[in-house]
Tab-separated table of C-alpha atoms in Angstrom:
chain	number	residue	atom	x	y	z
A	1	UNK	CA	0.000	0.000	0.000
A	2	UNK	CA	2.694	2.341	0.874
A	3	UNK	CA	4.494	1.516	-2.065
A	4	UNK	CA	1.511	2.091	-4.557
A	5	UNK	CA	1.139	5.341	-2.336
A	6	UNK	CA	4.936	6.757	-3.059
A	7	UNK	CA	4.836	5.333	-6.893
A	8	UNK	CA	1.701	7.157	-7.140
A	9	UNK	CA	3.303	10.788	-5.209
A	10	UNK	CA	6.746	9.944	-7.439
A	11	UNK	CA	4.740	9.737	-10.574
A	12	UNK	CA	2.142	12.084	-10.181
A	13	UNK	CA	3.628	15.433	-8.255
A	14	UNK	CA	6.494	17.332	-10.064
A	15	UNK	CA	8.439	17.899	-6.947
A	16	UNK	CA	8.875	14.703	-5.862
A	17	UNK	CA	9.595	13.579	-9.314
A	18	UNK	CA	12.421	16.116	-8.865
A	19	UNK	CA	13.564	15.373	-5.440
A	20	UNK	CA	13.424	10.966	-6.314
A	21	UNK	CA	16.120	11.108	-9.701
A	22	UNK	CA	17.943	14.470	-8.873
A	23	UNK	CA	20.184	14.181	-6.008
A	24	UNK	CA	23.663	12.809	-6.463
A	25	UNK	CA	24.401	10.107	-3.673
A	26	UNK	CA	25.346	11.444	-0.146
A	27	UNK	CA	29.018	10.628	-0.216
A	28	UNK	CA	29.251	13.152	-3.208
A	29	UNK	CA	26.725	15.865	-1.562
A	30	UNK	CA	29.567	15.735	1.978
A	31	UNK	CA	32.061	16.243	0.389
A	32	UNK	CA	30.925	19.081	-1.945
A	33	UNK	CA	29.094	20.817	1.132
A	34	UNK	CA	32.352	20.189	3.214
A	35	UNK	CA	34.109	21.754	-0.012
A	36	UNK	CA	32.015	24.916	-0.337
A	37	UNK	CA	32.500	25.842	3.851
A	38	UNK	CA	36.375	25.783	3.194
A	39	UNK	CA	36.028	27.708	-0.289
A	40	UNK	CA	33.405	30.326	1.235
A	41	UNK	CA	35.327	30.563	4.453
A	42	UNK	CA	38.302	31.630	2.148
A	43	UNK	CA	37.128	33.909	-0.110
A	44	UNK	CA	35.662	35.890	3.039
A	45	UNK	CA	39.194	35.713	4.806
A	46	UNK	CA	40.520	37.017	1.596
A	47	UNK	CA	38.530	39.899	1.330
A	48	UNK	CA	36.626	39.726	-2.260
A	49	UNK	CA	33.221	38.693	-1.246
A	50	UNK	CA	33.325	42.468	-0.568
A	51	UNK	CA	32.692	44.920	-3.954
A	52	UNK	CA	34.962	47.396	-3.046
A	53	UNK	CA	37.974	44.706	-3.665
A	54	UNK	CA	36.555	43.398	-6.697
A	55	UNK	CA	35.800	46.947	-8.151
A	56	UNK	CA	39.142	48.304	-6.357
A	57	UNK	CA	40.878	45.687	-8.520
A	58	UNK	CA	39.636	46.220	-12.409
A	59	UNK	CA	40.025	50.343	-11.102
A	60	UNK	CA	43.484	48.869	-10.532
A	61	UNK	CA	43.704	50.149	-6.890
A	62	UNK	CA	43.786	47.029	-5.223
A	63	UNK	CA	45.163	43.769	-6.712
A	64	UNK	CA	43.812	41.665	-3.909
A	65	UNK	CA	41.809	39.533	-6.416
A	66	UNK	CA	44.833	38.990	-9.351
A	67	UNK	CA	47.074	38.039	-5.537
A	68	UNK	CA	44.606	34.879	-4.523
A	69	UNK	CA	43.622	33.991	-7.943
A	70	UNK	CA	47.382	34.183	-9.101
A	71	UNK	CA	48.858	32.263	-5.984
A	72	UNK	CA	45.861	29.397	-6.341
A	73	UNK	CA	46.551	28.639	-9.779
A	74	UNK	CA	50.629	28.065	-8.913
A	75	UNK	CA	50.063	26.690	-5.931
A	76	UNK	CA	47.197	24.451	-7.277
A	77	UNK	CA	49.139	23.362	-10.863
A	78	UNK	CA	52.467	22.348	-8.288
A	79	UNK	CA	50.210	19.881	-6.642
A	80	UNK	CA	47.789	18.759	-9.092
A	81	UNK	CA	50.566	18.178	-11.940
A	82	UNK	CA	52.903	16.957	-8.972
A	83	UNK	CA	50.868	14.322	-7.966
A	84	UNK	CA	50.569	13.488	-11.896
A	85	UNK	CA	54.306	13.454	-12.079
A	86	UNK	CA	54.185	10.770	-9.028
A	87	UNK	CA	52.389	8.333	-11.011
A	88	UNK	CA	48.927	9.202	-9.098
A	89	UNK	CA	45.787	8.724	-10.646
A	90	UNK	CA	44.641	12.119	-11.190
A	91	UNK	CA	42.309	13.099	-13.617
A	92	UNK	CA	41.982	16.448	-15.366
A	93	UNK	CA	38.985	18.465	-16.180
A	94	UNK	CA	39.918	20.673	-18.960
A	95	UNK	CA	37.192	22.398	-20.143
A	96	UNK	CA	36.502	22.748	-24.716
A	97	UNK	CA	38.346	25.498	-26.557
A	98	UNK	CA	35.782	27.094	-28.015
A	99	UNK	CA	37.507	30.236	-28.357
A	100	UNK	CA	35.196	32.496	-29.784
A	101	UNK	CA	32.874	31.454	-26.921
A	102	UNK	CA	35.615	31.972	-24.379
A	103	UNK	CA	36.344	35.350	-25.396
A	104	UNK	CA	33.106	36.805	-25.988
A	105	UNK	CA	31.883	35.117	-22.916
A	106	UNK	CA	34.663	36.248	-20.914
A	107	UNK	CA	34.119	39.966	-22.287
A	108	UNK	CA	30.326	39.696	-21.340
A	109	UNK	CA	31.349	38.071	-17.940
A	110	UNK	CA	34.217	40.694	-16.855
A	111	UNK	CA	30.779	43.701	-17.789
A	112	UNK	CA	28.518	41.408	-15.575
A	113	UNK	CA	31.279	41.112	-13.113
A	114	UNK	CA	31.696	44.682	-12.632
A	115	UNK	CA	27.858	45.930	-12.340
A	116	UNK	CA	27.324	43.183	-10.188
A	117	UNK	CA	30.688	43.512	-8.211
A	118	UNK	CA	30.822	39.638	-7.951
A	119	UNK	CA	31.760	36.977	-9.693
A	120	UNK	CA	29.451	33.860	-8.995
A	121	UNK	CA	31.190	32.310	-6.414
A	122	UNK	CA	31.947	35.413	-4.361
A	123	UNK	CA	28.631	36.941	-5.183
A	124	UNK	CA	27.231	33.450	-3.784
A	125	UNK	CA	29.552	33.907	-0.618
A	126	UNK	CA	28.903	37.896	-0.201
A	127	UNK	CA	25.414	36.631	0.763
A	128	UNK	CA	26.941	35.310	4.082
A	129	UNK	CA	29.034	38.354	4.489
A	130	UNK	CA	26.390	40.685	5.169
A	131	UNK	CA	26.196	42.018	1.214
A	132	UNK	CA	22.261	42.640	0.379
A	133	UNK	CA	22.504	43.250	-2.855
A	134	UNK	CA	23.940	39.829	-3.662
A	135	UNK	CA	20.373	38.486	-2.794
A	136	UNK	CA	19.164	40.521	-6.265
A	137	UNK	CA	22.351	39.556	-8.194
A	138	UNK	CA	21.719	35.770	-7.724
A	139	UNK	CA	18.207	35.878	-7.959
A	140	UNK	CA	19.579	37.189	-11.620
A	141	UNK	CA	21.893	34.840	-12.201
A	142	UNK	CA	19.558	32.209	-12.192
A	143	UNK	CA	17.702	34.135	-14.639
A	144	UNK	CA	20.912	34.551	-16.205
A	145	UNK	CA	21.360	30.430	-16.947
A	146	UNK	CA	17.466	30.423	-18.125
A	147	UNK	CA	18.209	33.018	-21.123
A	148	UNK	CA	21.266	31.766	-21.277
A	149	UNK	CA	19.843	28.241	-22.389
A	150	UNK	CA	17.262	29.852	-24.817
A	151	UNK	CA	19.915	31.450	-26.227
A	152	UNK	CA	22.483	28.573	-26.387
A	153	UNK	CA	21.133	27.694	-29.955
A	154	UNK	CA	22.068	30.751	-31.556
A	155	UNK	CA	25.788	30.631	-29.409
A	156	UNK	CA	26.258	27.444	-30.432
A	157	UNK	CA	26.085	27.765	-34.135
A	158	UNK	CA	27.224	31.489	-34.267
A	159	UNK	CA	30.371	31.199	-31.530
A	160	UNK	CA	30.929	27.612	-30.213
A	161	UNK	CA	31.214	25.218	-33.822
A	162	UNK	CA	33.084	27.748	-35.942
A	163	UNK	CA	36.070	27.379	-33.940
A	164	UNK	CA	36.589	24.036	-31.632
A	165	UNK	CA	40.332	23.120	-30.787
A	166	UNK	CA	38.985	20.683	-28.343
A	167	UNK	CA	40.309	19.818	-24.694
A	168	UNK	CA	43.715	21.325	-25.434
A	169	UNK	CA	46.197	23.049	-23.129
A	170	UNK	CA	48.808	25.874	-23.300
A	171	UNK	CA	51.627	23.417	-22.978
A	172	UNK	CA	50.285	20.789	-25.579
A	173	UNK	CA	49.655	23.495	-27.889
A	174	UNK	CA	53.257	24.861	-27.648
A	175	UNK	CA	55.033	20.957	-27.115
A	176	UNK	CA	56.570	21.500	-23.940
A	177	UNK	CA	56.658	19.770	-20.521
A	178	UNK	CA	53.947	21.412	-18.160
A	179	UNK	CA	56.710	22.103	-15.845
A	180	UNK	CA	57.669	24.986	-17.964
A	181	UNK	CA	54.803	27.070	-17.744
A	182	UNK	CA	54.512	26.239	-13.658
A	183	UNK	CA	57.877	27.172	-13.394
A	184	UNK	CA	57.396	30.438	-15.784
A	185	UNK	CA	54.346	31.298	-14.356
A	186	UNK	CA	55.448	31.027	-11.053
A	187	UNK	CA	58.321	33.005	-11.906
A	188	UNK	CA	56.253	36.023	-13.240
A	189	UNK	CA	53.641	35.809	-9.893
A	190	UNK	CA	56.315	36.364	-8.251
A	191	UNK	CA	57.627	38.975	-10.374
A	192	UNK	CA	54.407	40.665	-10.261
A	193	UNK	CA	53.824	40.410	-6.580
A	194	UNK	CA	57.076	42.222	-6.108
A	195	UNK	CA	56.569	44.628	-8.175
A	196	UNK	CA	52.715	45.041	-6.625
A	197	UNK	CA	54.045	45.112	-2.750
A	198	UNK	CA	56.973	47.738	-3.650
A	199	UNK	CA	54.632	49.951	-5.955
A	200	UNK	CA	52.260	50.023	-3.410
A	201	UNK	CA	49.620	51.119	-5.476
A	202	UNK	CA	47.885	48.109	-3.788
A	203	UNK	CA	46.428	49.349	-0.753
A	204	UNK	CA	43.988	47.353	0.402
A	205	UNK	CA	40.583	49.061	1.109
A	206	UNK	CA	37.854	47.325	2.284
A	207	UNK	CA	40.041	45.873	5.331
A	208	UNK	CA	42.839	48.234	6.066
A	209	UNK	CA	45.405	46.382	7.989
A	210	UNK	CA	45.205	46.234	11.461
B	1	UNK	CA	46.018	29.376	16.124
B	2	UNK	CA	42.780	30.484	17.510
B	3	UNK	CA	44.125	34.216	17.145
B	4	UNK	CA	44.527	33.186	13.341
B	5	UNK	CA	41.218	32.625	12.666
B	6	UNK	CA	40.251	35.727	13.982
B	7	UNK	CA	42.099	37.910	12.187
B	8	UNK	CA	40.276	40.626	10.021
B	9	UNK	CA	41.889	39.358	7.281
B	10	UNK	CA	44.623	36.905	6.184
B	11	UNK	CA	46.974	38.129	3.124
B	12	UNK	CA	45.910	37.401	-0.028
B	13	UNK	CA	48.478	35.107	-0.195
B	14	UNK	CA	47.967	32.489	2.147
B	15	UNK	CA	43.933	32.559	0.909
B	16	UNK	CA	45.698	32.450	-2.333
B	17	UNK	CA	47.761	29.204	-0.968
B	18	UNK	CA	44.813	27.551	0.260
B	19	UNK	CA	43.050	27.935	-2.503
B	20	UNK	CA	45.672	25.587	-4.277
B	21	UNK	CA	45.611	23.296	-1.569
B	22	UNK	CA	41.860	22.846	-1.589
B	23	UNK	CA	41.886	22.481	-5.548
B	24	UNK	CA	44.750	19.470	-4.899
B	25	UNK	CA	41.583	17.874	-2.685
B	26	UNK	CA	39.166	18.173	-5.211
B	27	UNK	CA	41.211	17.183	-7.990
B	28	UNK	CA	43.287	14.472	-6.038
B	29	UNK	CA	40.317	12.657	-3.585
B	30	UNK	CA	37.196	14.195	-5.423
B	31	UNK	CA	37.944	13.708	-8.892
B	32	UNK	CA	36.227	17.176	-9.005
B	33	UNK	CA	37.380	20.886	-9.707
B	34	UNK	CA	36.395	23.784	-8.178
B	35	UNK	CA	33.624	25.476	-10.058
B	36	UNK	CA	30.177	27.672	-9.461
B	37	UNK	CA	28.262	28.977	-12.241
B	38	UNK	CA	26.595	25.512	-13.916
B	39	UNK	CA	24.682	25.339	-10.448
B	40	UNK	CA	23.157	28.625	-11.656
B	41	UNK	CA	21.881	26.381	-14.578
B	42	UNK	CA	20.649	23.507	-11.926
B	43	UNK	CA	18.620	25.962	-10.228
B	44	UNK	CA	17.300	27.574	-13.327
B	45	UNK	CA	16.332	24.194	-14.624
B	46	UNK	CA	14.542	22.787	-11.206
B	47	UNK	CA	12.206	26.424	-11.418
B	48	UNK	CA	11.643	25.690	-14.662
B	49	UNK	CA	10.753	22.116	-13.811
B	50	UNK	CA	8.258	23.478	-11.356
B	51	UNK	CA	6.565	26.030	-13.333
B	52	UNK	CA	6.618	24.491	-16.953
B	53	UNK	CA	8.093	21.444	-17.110
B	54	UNK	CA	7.308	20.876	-20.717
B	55	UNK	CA	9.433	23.775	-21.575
B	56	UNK	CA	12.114	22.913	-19.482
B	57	UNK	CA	12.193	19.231	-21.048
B	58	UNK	CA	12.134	20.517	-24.431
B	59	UNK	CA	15.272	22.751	-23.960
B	60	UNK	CA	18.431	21.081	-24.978
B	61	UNK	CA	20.926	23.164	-23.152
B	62	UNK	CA	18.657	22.441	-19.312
B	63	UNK	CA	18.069	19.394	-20.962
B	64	UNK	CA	22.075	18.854	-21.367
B	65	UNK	CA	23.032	19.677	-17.805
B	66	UNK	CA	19.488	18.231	-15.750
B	67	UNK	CA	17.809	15.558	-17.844
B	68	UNK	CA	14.774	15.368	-18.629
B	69	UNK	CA	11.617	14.080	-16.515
B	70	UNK	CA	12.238	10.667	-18.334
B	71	UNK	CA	16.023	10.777	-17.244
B	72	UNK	CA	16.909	12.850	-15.095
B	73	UNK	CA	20.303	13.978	-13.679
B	74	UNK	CA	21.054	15.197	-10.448
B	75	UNK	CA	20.380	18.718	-9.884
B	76	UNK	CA	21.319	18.598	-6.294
B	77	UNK	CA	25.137	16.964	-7.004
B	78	UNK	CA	28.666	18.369	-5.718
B	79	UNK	CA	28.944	21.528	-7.109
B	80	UNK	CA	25.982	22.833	-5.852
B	81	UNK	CA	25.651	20.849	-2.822
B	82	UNK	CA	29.230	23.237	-2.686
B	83	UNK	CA	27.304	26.571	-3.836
B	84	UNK	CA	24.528	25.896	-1.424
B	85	UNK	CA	27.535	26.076	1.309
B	86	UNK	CA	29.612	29.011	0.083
B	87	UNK	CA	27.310	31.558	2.367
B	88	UNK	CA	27.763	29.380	5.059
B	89	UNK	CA	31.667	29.196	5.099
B	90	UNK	CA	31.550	33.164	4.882
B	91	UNK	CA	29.195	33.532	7.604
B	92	UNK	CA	31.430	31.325	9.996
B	93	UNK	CA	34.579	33.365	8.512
B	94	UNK	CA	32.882	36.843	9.324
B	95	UNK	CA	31.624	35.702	12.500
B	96	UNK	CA	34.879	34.529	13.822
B	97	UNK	CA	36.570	37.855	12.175
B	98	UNK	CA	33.965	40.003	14.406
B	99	UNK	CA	35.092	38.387	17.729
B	100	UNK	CA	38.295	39.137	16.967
B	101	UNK	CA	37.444	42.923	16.558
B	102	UNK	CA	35.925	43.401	13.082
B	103	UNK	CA	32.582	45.764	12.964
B	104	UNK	CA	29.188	43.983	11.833
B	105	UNK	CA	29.865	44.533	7.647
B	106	UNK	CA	25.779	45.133	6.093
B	107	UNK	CA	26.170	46.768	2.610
B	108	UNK	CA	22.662	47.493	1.027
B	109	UNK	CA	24.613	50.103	-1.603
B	110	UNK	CA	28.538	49.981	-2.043
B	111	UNK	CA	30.223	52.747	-1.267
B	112	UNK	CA	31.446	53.459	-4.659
B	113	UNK	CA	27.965	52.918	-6.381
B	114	UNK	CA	26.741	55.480	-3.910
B	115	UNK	CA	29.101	58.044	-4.843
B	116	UNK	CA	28.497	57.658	-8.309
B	117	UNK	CA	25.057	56.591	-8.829
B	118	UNK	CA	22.922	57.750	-5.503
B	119	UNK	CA	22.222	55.727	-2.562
B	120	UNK	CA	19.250	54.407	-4.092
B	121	UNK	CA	18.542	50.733	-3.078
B	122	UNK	CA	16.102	49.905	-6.012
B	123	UNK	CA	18.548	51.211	-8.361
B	124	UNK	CA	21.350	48.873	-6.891
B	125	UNK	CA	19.315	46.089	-6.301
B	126	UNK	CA	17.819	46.415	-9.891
B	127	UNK	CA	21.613	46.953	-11.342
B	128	UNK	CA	22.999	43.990	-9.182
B	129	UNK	CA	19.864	41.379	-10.926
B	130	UNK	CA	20.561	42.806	-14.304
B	131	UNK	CA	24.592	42.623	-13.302
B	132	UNK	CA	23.893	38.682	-12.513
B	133	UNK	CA	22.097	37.847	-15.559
B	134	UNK	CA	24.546	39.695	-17.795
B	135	UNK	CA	27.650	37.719	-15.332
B	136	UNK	CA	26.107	34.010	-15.862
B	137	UNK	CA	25.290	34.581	-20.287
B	138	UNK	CA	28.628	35.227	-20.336
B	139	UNK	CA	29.929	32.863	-18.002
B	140	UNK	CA	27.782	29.746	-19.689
B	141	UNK	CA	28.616	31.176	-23.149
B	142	UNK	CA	32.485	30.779	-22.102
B	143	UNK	CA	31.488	27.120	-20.292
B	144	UNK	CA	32.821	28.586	-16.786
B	145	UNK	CA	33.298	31.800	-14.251
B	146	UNK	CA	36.145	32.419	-12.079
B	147	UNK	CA	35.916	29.308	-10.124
B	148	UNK	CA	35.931	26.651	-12.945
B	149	UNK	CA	38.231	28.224	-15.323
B	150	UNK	CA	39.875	30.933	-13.125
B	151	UNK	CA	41.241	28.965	-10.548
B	152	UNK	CA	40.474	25.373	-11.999
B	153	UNK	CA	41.121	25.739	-15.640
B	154	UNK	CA	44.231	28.631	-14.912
B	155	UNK	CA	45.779	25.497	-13.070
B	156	UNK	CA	45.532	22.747	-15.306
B	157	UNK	CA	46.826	25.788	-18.416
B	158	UNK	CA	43.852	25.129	-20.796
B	159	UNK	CA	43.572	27.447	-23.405
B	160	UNK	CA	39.731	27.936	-23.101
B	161	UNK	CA	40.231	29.081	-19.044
B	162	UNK	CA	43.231	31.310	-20.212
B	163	UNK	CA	41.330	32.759	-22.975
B	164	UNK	CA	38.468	33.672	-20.760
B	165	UNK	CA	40.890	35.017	-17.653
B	166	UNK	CA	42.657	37.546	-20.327
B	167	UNK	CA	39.124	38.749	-22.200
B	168	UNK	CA	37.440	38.730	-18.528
B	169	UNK	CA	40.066	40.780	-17.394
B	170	UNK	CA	40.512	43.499	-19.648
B	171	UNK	CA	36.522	43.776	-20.327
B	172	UNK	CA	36.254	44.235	-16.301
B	173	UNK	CA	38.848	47.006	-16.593
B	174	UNK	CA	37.491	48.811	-19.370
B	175	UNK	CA	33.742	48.401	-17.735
B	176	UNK	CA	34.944	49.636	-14.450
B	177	UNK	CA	36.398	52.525	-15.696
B	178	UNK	CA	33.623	53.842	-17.996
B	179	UNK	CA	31.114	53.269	-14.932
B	180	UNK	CA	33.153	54.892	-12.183
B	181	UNK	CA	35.865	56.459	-14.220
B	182	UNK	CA	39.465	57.700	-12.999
B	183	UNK	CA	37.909	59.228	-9.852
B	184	UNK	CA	36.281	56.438	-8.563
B	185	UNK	CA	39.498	54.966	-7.848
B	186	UNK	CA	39.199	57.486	-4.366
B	187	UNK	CA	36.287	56.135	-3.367
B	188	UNK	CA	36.619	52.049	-3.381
């Protein structure tokens, strides 16, 4: 009876079809929630779920956003390619070069970023720091991914097909070990945060040291 | 260590450090990478679900990234089991930041946007929706944000993710500047 009951509710109500087939397993929803406290808890410690930073850095005031997003990409290729290198099973995720689509996107994107003063994983995070207008800018986000995927038609003949290099990377392209562009682009982070700290054009704003 | 955490702020480099660290995790235990914006398409595609589901099963694009009401994918899966948390991790970070001597932070209207464009909240509000829909086209039309090919794709050197960092860049510089021009530079 209970059985014919939940058939009947799974079958019949639109939520609960929702709820039955659309959650990924727990394992997977752990350590994703686990994931998002340590990446939220960061980007609040760093300062840019705050607009001030993000708008302070394409003003080129502050370059607290090119700093973190700079140091995690060296610090992140060392270890991901490292463990690579050691013969562990670690798979990439490169995402398709669809370069028109990355470039126009990525000129839409840096527009949206700056009326918005987010990006969508700060903007996301800014919600728990107390911003109130993130609570508008994801409600349009989401309405962002719906015309978005009306849209994706037209983007997909106009901007995504004409040009498709596939997964391909900076170091395939050019026939070199990876280890060369860690090792050169930790070499101009470095030259760059040097430069940034000594110039000192890089006062931070929102949270002036103590 | 406890002093640590509350700290107003750590430098941008150790947040930049753990960053990496966390993106080892994902990559290494999780056979994930860090990434935000195609939960913006799960949550788009559950509303739609609820309010015409017809429409959203006809859509190749939702249909692409949740199914359809034959077969459906998981909406609720890592990444935005991970979004869903993002507030939360902020909240704990502010939280501890105020005990250790940080005012309450509530920002209705940025200071900048205030000095250029009025204190109005409606206007804000109204510029930060149209600011989000405007962020996510472009972010789905490039196949990731900041998260998934910032930090994610910058690491792994794809061409797509350093494509989008460069044009993402220099469009954010040029768009800041014609909104708040060389004076607003004083006032963020």
């Amino acid at each position: 009876m209970s059985d014919t009951l939940t058939t009947l509710a799974v079958t019949t109500l639109p939520l609960s079809q929702l709820a039955s087939a659309a959650v990924a397993p727990g394992k997977e929803l752990l350590l994703g929630a686990i994931t998002g406290l340590v990446f939220g808890f960061l980007l609040q410690r760093g300062g840019v779920t705050r607009y001030s930073v993000i708008a302070g850095q394409f003003l080129l005031k502050d370059f607290t956003v090119l700093k973190v997003m700079l140091t995690a990409i060296v610090v992140g290729a060392i270890g991901v390619y490292g463990m690579r290198s050691l013969g562990m099973e670690v798979p990439l995720h490169l995402k398709t070069a669809t370069l028109w689509g990355n470039l126009v996107g990525g000129l839409i994107f840096g527009v949206g970023m700056v009326v918005l003063g987010y990006c969508p994983g700060t903007g996301v995070a800014a919600l728990g720091d107390g911003s109130r207008h993130a609570i508008p800018g994801l409600l349009g986000m989401v309405a962002g991914a719906a015309i978005y995927a009306e849209l994706h038609p037209w983007f997909r003949r106009n901007l995504l097909e004409p040009l498709d290099l596939g997964k391909v990377t900076l170091y395939g392209q050019a026939g070199v070990s990876v280890w060369v562009f860690v090792v050169g682009l930790a070499a101009i982070a470095v030259a760059l945060f040097i430069t940034l700290e000594r110039w000192g054009a890089n006062r931070p704003t929102a949270h002036p040291a103590p | 260590m406890s002093a640590w955490f509350s700290l107003r702020k750590w430098s941008p480099y150790a947040v930049g450090i753990a960053l990496g660290v966390l993106s080892w995790i994902t990559f290494g235990f999780m056979s994930k990478a860090l990434g935000t914006s195609t939960s913006m398409v799960k949550l788009a595609g559950a509303a739609e679900c609820l309010v015409a589901p017809a429409h959203a099963d006809a859509n190749a694009y939702l249909a692409a990234n949740i199914g359809t009401a034959a077969k459906r994918k998981a909406i609720l899966d890592w990444q935005l089991a991970l979004v869903a948390m993002l507030p939360i991790g902020a909240f704990v970070s502010a939280r501890l930041a105020r005990a250790g001597g940080e005012p309450r932070f509530v920002e209705h209207v940025p200071k900048v946007w205030a000095w250029r464009f009025g204190p109005s909240r409606p206007l804000r509000y109204a510029a930060a929706f149209f600011g989000g829909i405007v962020l996510i086209i472009g972010a789905r039309l490039a196949d990731g944000c900041t998260s998934g090919h910032g930090i994610s794709g910058g690491l792994q050197f794809a061409v797509s993710s350093w494509t989008f960092f460069g044009a993402m860049f220099v469009s954010g510089v040029v768009a800041a500047f014609a909104l708040f021009g060389f004076e607003g530079r004083k006032h963020v």
